[in-house]
XYZ file of C-alpha atoms in Angstrom:
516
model
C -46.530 -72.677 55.592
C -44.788 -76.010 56.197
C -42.861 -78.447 54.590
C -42.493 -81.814 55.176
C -39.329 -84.254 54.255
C -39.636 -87.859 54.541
C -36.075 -89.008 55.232
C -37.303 -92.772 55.463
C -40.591 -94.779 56.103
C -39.156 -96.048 59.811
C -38.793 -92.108 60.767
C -41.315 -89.447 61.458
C -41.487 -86.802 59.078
C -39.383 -83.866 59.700
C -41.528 -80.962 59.848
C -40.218 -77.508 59.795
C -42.590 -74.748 60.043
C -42.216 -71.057 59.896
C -43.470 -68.145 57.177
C -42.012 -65.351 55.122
C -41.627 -62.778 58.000
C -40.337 -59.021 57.596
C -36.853 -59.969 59.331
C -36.101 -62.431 57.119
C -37.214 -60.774 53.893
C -35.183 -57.369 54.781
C -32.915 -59.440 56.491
C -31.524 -61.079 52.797
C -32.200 -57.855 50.981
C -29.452 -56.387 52.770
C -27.248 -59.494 52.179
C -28.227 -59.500 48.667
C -27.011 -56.238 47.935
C -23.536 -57.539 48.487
C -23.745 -58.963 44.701
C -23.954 -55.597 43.853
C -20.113 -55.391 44.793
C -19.183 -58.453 41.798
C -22.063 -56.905 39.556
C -21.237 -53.450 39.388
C -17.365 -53.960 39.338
C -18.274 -56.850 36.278
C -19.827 -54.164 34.444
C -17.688 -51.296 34.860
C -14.964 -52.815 33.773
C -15.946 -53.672 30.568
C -17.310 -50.134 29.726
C -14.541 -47.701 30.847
C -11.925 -50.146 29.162
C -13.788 -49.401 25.743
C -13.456 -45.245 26.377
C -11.157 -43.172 24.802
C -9.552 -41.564 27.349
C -9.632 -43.978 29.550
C -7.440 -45.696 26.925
C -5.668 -42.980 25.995
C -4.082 -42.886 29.798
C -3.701 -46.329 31.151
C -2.959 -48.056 27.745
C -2.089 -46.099 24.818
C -0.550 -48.980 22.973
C -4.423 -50.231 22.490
C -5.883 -46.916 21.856
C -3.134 -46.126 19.238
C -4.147 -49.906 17.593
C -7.858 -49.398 17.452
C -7.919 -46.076 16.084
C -4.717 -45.688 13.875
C -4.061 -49.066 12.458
C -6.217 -50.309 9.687
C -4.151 -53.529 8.751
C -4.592 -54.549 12.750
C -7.705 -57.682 13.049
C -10.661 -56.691 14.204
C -10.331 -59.890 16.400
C -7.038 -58.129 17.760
C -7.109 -54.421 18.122
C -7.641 -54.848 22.181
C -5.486 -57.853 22.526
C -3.299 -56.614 25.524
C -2.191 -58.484 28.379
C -1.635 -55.064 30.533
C -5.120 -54.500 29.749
C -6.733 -58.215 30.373
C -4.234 -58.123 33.326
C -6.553 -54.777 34.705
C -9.773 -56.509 34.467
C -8.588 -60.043 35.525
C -6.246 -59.105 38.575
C -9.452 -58.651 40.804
C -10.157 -62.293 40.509
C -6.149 -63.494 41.940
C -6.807 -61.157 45.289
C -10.486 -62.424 45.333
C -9.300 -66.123 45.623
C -6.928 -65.175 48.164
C -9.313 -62.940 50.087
C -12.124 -65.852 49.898
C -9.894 -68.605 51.757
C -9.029 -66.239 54.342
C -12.625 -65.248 54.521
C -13.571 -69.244 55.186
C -11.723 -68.833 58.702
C -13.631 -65.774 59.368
C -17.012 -66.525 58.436
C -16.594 -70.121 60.327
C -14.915 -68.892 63.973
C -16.988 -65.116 64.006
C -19.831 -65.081 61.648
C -21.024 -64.595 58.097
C -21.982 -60.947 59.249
C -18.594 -59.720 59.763
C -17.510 -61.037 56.843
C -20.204 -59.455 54.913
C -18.712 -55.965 56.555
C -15.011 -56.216 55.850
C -16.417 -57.511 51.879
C -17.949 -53.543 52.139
C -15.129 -51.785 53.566
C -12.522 -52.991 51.351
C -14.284 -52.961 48.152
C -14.764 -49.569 48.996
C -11.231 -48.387 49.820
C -10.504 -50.484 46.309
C -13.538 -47.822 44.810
C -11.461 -44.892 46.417
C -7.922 -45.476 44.926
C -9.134 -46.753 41.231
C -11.651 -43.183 41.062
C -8.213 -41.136 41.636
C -5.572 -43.226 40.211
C -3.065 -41.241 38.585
C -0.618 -44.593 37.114
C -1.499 -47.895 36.257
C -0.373 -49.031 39.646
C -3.182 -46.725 41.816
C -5.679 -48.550 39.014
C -4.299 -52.441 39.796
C -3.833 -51.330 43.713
C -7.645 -50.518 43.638
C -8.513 -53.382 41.815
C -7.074 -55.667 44.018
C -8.959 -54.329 46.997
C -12.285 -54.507 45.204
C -11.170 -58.513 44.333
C -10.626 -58.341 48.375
C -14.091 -57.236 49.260
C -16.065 -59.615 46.478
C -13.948 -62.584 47.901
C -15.327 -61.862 51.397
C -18.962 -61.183 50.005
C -19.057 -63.583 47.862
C -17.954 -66.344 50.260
C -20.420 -65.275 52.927
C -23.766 -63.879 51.307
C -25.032 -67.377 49.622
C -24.406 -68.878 53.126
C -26.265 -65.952 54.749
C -28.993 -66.480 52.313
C -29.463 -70.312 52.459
C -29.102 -70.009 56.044
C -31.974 -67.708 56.759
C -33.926 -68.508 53.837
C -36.968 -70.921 54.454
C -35.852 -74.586 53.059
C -39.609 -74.128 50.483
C -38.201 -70.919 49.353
C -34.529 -71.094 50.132
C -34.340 -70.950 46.036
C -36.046 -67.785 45.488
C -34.127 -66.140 48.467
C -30.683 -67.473 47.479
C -31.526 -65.945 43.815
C -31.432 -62.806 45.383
C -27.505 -62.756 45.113
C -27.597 -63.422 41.426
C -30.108 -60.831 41.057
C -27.951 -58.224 42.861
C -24.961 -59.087 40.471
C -26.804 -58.426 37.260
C -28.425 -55.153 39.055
C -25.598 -54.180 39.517
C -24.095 -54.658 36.387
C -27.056 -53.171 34.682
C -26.180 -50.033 37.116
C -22.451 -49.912 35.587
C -23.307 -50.450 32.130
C -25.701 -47.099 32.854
C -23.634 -45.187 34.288
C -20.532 -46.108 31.571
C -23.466 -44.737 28.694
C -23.716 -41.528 30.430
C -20.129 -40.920 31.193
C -18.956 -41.776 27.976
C -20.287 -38.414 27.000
C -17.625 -36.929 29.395
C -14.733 -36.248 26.804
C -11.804 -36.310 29.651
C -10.402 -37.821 32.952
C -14.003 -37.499 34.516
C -16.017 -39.993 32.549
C -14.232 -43.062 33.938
C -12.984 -41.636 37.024
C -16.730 -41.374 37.501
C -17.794 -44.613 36.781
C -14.918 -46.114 38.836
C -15.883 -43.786 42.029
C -19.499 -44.913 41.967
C -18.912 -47.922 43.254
C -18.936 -46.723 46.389
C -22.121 -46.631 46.390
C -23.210 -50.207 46.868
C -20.060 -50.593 49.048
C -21.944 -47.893 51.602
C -25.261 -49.269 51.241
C -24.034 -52.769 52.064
C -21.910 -51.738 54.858
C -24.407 -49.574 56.826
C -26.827 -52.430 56.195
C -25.181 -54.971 57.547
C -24.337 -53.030 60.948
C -28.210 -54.087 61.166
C -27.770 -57.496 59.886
C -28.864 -60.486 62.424
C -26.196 -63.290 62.480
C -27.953 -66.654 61.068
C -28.648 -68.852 63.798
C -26.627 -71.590 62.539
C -23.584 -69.874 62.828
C -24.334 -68.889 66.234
C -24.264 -72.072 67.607
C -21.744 -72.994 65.606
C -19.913 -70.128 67.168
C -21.069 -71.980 70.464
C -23.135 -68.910 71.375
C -25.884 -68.832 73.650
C -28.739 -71.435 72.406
C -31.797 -69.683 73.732
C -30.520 -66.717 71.672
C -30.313 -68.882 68.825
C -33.553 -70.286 69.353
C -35.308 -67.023 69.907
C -33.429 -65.714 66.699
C -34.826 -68.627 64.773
C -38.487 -68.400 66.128
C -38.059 -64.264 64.824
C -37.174 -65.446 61.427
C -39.961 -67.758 60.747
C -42.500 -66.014 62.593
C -43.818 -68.868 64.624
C -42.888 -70.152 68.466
C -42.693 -73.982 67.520
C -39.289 -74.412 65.513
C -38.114 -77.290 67.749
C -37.630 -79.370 64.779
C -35.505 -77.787 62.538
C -33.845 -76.234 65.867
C -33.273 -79.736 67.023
C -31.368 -80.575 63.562
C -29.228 -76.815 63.644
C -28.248 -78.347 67.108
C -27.098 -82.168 65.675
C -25.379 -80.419 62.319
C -23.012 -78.374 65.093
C -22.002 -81.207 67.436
C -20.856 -82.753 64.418
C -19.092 -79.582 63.025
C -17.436 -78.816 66.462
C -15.597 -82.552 66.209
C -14.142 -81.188 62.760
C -11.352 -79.563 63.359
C -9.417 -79.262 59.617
C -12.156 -78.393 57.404
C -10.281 -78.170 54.516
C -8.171 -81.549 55.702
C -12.180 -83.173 56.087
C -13.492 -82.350 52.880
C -11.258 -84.295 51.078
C -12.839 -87.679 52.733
C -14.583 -90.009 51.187
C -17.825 -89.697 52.145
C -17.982 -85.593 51.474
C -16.760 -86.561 48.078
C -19.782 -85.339 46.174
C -19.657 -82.101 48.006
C -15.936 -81.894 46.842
C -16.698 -82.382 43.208
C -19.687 -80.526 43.063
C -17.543 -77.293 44.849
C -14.970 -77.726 41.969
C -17.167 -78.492 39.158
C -20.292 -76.172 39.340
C -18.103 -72.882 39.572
C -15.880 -74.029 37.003
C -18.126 -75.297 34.466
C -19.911 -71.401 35.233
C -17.030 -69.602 33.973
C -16.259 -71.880 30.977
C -20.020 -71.068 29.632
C -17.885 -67.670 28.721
C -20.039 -65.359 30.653
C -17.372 -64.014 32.468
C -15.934 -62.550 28.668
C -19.473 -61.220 27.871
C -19.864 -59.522 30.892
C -16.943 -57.900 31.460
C -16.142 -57.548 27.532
C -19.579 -56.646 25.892
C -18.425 -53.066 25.055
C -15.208 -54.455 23.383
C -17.282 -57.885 21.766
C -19.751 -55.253 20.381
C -17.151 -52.694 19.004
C -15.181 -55.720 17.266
C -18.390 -56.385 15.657
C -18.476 -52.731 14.249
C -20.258 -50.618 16.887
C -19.000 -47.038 17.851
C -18.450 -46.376 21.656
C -22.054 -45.499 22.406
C -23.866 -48.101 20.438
C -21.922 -50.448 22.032
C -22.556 -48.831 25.748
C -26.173 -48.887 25.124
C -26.107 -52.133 23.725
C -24.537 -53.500 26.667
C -27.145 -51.809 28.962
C -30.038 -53.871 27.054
C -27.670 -56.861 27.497
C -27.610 -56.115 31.587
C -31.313 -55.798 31.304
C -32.693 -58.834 29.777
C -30.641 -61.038 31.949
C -31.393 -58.636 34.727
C -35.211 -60.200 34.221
C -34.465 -63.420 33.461
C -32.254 -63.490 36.688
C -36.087 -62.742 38.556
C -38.126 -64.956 36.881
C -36.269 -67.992 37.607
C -36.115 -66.856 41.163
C -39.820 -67.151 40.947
C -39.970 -70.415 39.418
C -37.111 -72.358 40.763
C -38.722 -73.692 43.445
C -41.456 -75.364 41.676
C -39.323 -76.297 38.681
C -36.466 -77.283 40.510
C -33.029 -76.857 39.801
C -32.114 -79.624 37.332
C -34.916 -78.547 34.911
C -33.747 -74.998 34.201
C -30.496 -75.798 34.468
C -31.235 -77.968 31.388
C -33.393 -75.501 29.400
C -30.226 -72.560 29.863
C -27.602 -74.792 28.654
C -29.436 -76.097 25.906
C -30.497 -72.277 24.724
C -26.875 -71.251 25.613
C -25.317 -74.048 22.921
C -27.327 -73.504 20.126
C -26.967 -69.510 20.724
C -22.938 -69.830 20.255
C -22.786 -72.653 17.605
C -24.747 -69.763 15.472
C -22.615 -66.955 16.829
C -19.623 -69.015 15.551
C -20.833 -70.408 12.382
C -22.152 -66.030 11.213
C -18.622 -64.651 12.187
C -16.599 -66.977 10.614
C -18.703 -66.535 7.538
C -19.044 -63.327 7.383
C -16.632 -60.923 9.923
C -13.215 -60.820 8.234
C -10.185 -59.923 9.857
C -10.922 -55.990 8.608
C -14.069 -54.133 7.519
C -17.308 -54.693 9.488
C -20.458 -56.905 9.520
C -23.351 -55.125 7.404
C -26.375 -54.148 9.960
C -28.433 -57.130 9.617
C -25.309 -59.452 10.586
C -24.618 -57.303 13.020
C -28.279 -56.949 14.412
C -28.547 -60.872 14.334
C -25.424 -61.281 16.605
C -26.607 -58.548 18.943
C -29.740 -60.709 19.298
C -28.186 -64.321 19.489
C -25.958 -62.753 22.579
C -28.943 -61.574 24.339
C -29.908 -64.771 23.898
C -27.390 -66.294 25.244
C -26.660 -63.796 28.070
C -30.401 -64.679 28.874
C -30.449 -68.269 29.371
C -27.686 -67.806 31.265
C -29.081 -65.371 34.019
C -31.988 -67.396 33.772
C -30.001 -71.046 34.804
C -26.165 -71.100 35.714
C -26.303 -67.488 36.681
C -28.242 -68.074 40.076
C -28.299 -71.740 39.957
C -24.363 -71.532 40.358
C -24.024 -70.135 43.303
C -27.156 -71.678 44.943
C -26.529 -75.110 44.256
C -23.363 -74.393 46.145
C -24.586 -72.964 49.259
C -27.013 -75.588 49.933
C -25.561 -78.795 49.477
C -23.067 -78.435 52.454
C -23.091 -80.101 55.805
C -22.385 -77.579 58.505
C -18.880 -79.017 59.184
C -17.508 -78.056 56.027
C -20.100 -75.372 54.862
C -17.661 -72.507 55.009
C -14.736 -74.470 53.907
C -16.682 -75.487 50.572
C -17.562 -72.334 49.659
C -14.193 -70.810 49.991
C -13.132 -73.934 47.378
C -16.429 -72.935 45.672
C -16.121 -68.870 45.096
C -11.846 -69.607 44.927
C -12.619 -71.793 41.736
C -14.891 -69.328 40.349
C -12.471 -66.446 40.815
C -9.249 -68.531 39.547
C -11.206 -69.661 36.793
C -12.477 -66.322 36.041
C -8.695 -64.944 36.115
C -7.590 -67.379 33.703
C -10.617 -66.983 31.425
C -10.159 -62.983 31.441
C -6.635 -62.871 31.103
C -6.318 -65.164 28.190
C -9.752 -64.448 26.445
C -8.299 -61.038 24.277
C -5.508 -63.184 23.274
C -7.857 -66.159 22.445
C -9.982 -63.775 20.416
C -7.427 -62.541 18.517
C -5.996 -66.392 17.931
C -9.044 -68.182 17.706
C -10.820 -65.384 16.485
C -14.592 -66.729 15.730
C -13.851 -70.272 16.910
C -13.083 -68.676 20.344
C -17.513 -69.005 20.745
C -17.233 -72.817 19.832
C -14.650 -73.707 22.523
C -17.356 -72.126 24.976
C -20.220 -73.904 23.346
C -17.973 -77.563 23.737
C -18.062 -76.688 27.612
C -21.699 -75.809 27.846
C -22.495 -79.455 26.123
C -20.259 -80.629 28.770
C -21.789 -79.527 31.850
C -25.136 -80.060 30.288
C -24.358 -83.687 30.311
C -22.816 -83.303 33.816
C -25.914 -81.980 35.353
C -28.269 -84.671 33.814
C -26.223 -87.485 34.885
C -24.448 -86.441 38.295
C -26.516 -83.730 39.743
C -29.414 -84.726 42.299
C -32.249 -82.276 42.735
C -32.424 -80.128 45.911
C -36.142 -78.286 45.626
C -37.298 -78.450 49.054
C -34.549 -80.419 50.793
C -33.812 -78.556 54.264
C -30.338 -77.042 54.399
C -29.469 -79.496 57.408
C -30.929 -83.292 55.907
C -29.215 -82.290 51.928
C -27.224 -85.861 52.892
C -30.134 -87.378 51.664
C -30.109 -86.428 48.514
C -26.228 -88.144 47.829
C -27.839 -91.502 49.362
C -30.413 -91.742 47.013
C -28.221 -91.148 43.770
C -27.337 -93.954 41.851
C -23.699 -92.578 41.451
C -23.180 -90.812 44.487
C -24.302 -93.254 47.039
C -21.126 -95.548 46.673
C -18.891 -93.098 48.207
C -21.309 -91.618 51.467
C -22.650 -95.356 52.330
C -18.867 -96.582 52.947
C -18.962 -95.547 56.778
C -20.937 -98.564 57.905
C -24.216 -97.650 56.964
C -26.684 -99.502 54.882
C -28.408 -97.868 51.736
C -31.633 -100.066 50.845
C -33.621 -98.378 47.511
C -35.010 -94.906 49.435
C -34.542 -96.448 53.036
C -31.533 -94.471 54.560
C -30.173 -95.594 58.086
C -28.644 -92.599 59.325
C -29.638 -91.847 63.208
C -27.580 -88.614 63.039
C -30.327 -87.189 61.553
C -32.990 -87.070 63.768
């Protein structure tokens, strides 16, 4: 298979040929599973926070609310900042652990980044499955916020990287695919060791993790490096070359080789990534690094996720009706996660991103509208409210595994040039994890405050960045990683800030030599 870019009628097409080969496909397998790290930890979370003993333990103040005080809101009985502080501290260590990873993954490789990701979200698995105080718990979840900051800043590069440009989509879905696997995984394991009455239930759930941390870490001992980072690295460039003809199964890669080649000359004169960025021509890159992972977090998936046991226990469901429904939750975004993997390519990514946050509105404005009607601040929904709002979050969760889910951390591994690839993500994944500290921490105290309206200040946000996408986001389907400068030249927004460096922007006629 081939695919052909025109970059402008004065040029020769740019042809880049290669196939789906084994390498490649096991290759980002193994580099998927690292969203099994994020997905996993999302989902326990949520669950052992909702069981008893767990409670009982780490935060008896909560426990003693929900079970023994009837005057207490139902909007309130788990509104605890020691508690939101637990769930939320992983993000502060992750945001940290990503900018440090950005130096890594740039001078030595997204595979050893991928590594230390595995090792220290398993150490992190270690101390929280034996914790003893509610310092062993926050210890151990500030390693596992150490390990997703390194996996999460260097699998979507991995995967965009090695991923042909046709079906760099469908490869770089992968990740998102792991993460609600993985959550799905948690939320199963939480169901079955609710049923533990003591210490072992959680300490259970909170060990397994482990699990993906192994698998990810003996995989990656096996891992290729991509070849763009080798010769960024300034590695050997017949290795490179050979490593590049392996992954796309063909001897004649010249082309695309050719432009891995021009991208690193003109990474190796940046010095200051971070000091680059912030020029004017990378400007869309800069907003888009900033903007995309923070309008993910404000469509309140973060709360769902790592809340749906607590969301669906405010709403009147015991412990294991709540469990199980948050398993069904994991599941249908779990498949909506792998059909848009199969479809993004030919859709693109502006269309789906429209259909999610369209769904994802009308999903909350309902949710809103039904518990301020009808969930008072004590007593429960009847069954059919209850039912309905079950529904209308699957719903929601849905379209969002379906669009901002994958599309989130896709568009952001693609759209960077080489010489501030790993610098962007770092801004990218440490936006998404300060955002996602701030959300958690102050979402059980919004609840409680806002109480219903707490679903309409998410829906605002999803209008929002609806809007945004329509207006200021340029499609990628089938752009090659290494010519996505295009795409800011032909935008009628965009172009004003990368045609300032002396080069002429004429309609779809783009004067850029670099290039080629």
């Amino acid at each position: 298979m081939a695919v052909s870019i025109a970059i402008d009628g004065s040029h020769e097409d740019v042809q880049y040929n290669g196939k789906i080969t084994w390498l490649v496909l096991l290759s980002c397998v193994i580099a998927a599973s690292g969203g099994l790290l994020f997905g996993y930890d999302t989902g326990v979370t949520g669950g052992v926070t909702s069981m008893e003993p767990f409670l009982k333990k780490f935060f008896p103040g909560v426990y003693s609310k929900m079970e023994n005080d009837p005057n207490t809101s139902n909007y309130c009985k788990f509104d605890s900042q020691l508690l939101t502080a637990f769930s939320s501290s992983l993000y502060m260590s992750g945001l940290i652990a990503s900018f440090s990873a950005s130096r890594l993954t740039r001078d030595y490789g997204r595979k050893p980044s991928i590594i230390i990701g595995g090792v220290a979200f398993l150490a992190g698995a270690a101390i929280g499955g034996v914790a003893y105080n509610i310092y062993m718990l926050i210890c151990g979840r500030l390693l596992l916020g150490v390990g997703v900051g390194f996996a999460n800043q260097s699998v979507p590069l991995y995967l965009s990287e090695m991923a042909p440009p046709k079906y760099r989509g469908a490869f770089n879905s992968s990740f998102q695919i792991c993460i609600s696997s993985g959550t799905l995984v948690a939320y199963m394991v939480n169901y079955g060791t609710e049923m533990i009455k003591n210490d072992w239930g959680w300490r259970i759930s909170l060990s397994t993790a482990a699990i993906p941390a192994s698998i990810l870490i003996v995989g990656a001992l096996f891992l290729p490096e991509t070849p763009n980072s080798l010769i960024q690295q300034g590695r050997d460039q017949h290795n490179a070359k050979t490593i590049l003809q392996r992954i796309r199964g063909i001897e004649n890669v010249q082309a695309e080789f050719d432009d891995l080649i021009t991208a690193s000359e003109a990474s190796r004169t940046i010095k200051s990534p971070f000091k680059n960025i912030l020029k004017r021509r990378y400007r869309p890159q800069l907003v888009m690094s900033i903007a995309i992972p923070f309008f993910q977090q404000v469509t309140g998936i973060t709360v769902i996720s790592f809340y749906a046991p607590i969301l669906f226990r405010t709403i009147g469901f015991g412990e294991s009706a709540s469990l199980l429904s948050a398993v069904i939750l994991s599941i249908s975004g779990t498949g909506m996660t792998i059909l848009a993997s199969f479809i993004v390519d030919k859709l693109g990514r502006r269309v789906i991103f429209h259909i999610g946050g369209i769904l994802m509105f009308v999903t909350q404005m309902v949710i809103e509208v039904i518990m301020s009607v009808k969930l008072k601040d004590q007593g429960a929904l009847s069954q059919g409210c209850s039912i309905l709002l079950v529904i209308l979050i699957y719903i929601y969760a849905a379209a969002f595994s379906f669009s901002w889910g994958p599309l989130g951390w896709l568009i952001t591994s693609e759209i960077f040039p080489l010489e501030i690839r790993s610098a962007a993500q770092s801004i990218t994944v440490g936006v998404s994890f300060f955002f996602s500290f701030l959300i958690g921490q102050v979402f059980l105290v919004m609840l409680c405050h806002l109480k219903s309206a707490t679903f309409l200040f998410f829906g605002v946000w999803v209008a929002i960045m609806t809007g945004f996408v329509y207006f200021l986001l340029p499609e990628t389907k089938n752009i090659p990683i290494e010519n996505m400068e295009k795409i800011w030249r032909e935008h009628w927004f965009w172009n004003r800030f990368v045609c300032d460096d002396g080069q002429e922007y004429e309609g779809n006629k783009i004067e850029e030599p670099f290039l080629h």
